PDB file of C-alpha atoms and ligand atoms in Angstrom:
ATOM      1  CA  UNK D   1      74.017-109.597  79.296  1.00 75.00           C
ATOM      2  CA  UNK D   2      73.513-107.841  82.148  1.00 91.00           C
ATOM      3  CA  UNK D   3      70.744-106.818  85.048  1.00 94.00           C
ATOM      4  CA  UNK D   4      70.675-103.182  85.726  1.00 98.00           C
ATOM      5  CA  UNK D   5      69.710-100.995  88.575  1.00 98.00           C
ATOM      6  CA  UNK D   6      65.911 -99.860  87.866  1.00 98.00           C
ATOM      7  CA  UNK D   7      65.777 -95.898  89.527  1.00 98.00           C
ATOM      8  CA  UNK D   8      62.984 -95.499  92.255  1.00 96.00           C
ATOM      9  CA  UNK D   9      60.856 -92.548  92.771  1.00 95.00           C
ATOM     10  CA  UNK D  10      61.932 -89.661  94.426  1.00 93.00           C
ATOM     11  CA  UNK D  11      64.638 -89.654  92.148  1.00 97.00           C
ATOM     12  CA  UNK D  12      64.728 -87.313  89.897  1.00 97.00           C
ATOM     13  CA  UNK D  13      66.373 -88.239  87.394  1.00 98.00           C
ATOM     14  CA  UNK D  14      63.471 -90.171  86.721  1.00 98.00           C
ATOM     15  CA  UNK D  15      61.912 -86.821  85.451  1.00 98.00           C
ATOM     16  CA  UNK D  16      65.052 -86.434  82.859  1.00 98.00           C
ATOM     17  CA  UNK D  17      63.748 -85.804  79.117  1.00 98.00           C
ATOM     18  CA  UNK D  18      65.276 -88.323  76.974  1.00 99.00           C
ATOM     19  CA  UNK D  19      67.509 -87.610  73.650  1.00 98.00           C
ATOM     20  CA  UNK D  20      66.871 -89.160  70.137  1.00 98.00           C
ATOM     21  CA  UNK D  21      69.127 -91.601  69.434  1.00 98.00           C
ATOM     22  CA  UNK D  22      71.219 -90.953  66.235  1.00 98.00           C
ATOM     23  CA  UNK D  23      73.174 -93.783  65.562  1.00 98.00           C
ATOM     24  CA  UNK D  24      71.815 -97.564  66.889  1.00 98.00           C
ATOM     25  CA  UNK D  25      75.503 -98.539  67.427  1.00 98.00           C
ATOM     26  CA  UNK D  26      76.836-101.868  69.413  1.00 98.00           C
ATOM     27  CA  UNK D  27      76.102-100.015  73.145  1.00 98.00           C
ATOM     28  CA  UNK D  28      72.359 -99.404  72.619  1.00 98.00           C
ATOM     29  CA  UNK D  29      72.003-103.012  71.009  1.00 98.00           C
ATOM     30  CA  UNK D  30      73.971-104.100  74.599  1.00 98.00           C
ATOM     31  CA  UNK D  31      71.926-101.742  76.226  1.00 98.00           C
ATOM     32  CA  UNK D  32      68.328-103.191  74.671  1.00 98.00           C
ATOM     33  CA  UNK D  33      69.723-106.801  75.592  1.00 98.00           C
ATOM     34  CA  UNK D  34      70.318-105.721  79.292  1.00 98.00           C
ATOM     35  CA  UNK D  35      66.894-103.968  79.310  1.00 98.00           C
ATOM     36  CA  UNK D  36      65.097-106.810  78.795  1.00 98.00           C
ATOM     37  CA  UNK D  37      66.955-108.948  80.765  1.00 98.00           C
ATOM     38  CA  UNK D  38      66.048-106.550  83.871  1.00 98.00           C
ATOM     39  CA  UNK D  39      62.626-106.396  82.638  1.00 98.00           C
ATOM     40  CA  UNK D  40      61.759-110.196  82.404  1.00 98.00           C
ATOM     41  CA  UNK D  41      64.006-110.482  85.576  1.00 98.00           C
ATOM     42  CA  UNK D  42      61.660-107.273  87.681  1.00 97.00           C
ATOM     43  CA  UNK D  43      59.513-109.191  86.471  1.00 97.00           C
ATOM     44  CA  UNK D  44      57.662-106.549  84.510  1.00 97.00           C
ATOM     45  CA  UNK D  45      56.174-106.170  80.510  1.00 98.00           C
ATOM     46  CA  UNK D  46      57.926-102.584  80.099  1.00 98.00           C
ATOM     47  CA  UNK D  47      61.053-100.623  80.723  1.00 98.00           C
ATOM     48  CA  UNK D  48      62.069 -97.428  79.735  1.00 99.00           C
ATOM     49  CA  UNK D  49      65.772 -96.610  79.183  1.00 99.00           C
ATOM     50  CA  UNK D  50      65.053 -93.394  81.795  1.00 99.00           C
ATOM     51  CA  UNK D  51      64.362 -95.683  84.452  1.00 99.00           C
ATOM     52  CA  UNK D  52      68.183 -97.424  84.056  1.00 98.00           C
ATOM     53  CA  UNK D  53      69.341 -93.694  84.694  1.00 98.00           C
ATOM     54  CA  UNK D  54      69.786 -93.910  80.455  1.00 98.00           C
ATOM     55  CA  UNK D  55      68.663 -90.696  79.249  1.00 98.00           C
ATOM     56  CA  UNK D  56      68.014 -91.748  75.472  1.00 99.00           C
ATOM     57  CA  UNK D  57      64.805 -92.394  73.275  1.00 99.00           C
ATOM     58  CA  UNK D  58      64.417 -96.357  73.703  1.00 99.00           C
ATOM     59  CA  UNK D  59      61.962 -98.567  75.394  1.00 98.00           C
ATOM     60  CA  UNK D  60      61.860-102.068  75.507  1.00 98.00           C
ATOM     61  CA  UNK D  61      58.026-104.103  75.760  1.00 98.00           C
ATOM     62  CA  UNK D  62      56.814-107.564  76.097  1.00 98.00           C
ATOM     63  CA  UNK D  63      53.255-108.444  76.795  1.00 98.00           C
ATOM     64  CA  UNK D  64      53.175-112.127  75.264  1.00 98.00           C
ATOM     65  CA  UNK D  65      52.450-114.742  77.988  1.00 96.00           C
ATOM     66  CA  UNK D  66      54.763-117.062  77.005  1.00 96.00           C
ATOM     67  CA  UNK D  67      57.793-113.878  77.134  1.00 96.00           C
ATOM     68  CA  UNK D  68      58.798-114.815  74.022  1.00 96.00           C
ATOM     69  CA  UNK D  69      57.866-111.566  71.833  1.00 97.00           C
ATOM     70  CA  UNK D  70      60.021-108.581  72.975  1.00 98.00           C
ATOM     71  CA  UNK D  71      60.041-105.141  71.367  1.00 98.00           C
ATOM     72  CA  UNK D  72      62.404-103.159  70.884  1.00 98.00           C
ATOM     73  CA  UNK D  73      61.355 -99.359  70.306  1.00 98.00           C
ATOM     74  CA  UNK D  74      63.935 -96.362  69.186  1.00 99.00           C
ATOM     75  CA  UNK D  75      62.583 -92.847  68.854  1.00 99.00           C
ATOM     76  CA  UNK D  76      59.138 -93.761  69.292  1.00 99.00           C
ATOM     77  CA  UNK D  77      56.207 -91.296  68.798  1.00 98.00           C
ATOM     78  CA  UNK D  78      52.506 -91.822  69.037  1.00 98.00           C
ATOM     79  CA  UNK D  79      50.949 -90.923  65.551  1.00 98.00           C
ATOM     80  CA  UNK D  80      47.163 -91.958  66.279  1.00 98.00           C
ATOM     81  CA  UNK D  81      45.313 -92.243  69.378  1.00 98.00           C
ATOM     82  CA  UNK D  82      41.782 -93.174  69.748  1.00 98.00           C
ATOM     83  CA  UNK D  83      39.153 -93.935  72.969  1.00 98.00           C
ATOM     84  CA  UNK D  84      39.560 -93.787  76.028  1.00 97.00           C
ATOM     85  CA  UNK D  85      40.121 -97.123  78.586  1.00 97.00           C
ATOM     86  CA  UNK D  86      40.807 -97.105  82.542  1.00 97.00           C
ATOM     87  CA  UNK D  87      43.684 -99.670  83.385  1.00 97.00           C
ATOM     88  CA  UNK D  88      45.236-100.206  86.837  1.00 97.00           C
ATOM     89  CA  UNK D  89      48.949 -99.499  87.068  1.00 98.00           C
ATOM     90  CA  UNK D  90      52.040 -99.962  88.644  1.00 97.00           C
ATOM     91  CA  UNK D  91      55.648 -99.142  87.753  1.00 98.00           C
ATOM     92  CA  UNK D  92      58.624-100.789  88.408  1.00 98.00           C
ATOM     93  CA  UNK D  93      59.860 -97.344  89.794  1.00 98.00           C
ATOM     94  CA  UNK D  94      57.248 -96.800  91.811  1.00 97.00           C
ATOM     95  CA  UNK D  95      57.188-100.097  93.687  1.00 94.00           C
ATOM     96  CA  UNK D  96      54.167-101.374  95.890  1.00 94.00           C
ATOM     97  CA  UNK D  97      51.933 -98.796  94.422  1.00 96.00           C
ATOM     98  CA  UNK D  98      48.795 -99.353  91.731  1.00 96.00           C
ATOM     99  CA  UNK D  99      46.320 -96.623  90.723  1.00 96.00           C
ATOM    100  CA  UNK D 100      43.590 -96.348  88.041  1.00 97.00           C
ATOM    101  CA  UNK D 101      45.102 -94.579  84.950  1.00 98.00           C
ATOM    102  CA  UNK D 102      43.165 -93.315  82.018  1.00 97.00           C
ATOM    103  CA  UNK D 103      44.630 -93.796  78.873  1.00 98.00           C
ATOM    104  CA  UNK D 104      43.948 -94.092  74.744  1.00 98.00           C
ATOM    105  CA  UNK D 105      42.554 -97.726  73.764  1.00 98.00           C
ATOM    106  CA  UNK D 106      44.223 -97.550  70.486  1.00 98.00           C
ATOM    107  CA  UNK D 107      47.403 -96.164  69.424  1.00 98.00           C
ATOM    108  CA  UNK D 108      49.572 -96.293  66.245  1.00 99.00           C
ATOM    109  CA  UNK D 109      53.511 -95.926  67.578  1.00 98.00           C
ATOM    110  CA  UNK D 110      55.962 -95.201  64.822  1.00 98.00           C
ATOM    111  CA  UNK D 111      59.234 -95.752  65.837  1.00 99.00           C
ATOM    112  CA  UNK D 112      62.903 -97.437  64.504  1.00 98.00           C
ATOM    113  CA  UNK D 113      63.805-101.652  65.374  1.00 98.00           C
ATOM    114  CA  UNK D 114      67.289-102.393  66.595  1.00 98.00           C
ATOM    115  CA  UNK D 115      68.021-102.815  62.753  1.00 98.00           C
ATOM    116  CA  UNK D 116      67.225 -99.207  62.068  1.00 98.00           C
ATOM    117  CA  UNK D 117      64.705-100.021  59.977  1.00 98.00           C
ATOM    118  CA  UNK D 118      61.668 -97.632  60.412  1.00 98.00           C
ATOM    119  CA  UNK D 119      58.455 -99.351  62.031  1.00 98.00           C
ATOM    120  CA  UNK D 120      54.379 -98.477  62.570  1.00 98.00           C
ATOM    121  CA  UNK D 121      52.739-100.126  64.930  1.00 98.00           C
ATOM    122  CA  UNK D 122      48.740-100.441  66.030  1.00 98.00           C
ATOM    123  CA  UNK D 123      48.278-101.219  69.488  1.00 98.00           C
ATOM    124  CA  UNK D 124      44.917-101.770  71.985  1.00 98.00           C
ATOM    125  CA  UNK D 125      44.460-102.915  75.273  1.00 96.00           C
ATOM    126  CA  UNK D 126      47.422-103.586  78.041  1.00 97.00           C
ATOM    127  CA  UNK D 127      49.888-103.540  75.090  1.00 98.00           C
ATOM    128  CA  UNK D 128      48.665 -99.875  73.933  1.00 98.00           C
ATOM    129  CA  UNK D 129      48.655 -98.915  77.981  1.00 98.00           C
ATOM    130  CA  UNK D 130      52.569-100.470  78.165  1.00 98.00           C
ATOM    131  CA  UNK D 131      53.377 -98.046  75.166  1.00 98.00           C
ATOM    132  CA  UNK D 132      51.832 -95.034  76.601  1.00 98.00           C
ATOM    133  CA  UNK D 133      53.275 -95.910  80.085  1.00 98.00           C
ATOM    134  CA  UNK D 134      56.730 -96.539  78.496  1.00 98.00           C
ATOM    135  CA  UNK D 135      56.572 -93.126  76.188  1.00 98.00           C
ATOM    136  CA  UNK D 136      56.159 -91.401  79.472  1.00 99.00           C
ATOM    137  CA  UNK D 137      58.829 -92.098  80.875  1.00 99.00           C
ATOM    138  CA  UNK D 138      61.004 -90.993  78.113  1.00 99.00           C
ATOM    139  CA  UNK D 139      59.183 -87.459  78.312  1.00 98.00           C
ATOM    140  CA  UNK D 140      60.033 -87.959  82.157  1.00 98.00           C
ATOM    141  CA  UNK D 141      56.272 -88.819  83.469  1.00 98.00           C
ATOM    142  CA  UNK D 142      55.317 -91.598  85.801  1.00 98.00           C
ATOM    143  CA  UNK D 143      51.872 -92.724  85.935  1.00 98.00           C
ATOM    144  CA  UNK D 144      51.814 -90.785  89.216  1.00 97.00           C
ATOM    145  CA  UNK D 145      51.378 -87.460  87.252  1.00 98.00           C
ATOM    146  CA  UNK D 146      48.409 -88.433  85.786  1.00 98.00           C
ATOM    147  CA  UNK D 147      46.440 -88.980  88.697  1.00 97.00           C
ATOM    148  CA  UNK D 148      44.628 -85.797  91.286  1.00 96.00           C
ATOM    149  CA  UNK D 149      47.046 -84.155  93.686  1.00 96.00           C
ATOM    150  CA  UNK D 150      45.991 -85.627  96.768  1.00 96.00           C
ATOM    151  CA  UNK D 151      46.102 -89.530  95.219  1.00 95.00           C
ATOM    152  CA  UNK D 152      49.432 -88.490  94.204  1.00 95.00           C
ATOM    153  CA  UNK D 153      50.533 -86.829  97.801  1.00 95.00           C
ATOM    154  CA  UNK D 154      48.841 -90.006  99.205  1.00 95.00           C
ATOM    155  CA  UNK D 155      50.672 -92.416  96.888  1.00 94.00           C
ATOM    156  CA  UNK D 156      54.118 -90.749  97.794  1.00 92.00           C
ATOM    157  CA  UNK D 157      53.112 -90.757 101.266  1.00 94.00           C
ATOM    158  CA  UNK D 158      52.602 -94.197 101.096  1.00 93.00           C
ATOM    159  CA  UNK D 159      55.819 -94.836  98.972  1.00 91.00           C
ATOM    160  CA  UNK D 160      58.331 -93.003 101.350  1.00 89.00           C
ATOM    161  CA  UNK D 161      56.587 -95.260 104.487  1.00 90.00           C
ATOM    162  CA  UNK D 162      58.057 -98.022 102.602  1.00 87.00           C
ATOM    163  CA  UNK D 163      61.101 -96.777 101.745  1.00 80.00           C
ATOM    164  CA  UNK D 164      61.789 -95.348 105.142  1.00 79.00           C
TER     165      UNK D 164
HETATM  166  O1  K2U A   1      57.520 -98.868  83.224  1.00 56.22           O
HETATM  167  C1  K2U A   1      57.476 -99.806  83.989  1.00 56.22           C
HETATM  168  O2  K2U A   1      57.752 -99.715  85.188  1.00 56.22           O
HETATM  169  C2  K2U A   1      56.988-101.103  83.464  1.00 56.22           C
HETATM  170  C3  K2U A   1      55.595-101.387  83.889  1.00 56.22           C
HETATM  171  C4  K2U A   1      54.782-101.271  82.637  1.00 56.22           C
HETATM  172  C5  K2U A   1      53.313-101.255  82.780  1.00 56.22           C
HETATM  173  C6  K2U A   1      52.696-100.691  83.857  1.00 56.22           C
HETATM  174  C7  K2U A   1      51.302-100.693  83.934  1.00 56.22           C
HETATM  175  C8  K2U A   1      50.539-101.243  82.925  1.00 56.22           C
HETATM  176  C9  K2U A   1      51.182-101.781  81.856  1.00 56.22           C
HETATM  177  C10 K2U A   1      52.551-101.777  81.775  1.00 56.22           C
HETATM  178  C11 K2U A   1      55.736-102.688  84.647  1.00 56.22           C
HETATM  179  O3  K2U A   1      55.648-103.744  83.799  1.00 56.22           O
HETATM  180  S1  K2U A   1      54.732-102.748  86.054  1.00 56.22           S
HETATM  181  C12 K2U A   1      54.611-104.361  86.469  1.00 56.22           C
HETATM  182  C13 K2U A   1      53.571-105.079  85.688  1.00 56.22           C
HETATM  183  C14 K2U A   1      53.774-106.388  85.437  1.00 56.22           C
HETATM  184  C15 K2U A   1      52.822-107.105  84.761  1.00 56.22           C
HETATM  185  C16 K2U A   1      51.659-106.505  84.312  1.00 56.22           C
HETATM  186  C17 K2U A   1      51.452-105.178  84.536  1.00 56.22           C
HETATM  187  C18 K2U A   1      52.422-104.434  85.248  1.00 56.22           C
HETATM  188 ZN1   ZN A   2      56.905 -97.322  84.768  1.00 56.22          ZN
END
């Protein structure tokens, strides 16, 4: 196992649209290992396979306290959202920066387990936020995007201060 490098914004290659994955072969069961090894390591509950500069549909997720539940998502896609909830984020590629994001409270994520086999899952609350913030990524949105323009120009203002 492995820790890999997490991308930071500006980079763009953060905004890469990710690929379906067609075959779950050995290197994206190494690669979902390493993923969540980075993640528990950031430490953080998500991580998208865009933001290890891996341009391919998988996500990793664990929201259990005791980090001892992790998810492992392949070509996921939101079949059901429903209500709306407000939940303050940050990103592990956008670091030292939190903002409000609005969001569905309840989602139904279909999507393939490292075994292939095909999976539906209903989500609310911070884990349903984690899988909309996670899906983003892959579609190559951070939870910048969804805020106004200037809380956005202020937010990258304040994240290229730090940076600098
Ligand atoms: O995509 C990422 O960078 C992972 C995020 C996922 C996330 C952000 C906001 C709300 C829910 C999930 C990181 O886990 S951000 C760090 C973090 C850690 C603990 C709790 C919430 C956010
Ligand atoms: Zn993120």
């Amino acid at each position: 196992m492995s820790q890999l490098n997490i991308l930071t914004l500006p980079d763009s290659r953060l905004k890469t649209v990710a690929v379906s994955i067609t075959e779950i072969n050995d290197d994206i069961k190494q690669l979902a290992q390493d993923m969540l090894e980075t993640m528990y390591a950031a430490p953080g509950i998500g991580l998208a396979a865009t933001q290890v500069d891996q341009h391919i549909q998988l996500v990793v997720i664990d929201v259990s306290e005791e980090k001892d539940q992790p998810l492992v998502l392949i070509n996921p896609e939101i079949i059901e959202k429903e209500g709306i909830q407000t939940h303050e984020e940050g990103c592990l590629s956008v670091p030292g920066i939190f903002a409000k994001v609005k969001r569905a409270d309840q989602v139904v994520v279909k999507y393939q387990d490292i075994d292939g086999q095909h999976q539906e899952l209903a989500a609310t609350g911070l884990l349903a936020v984690c899988i909309q913030h996670e899906l983003d990524h892959l579609k190559g949105i951070v939870f910048l995007d969804h805020l106004s323009l200037l809380k956005r120009k202020l937010a990258m203002k304040k994240l290229e201060k730090a940076e600098a």
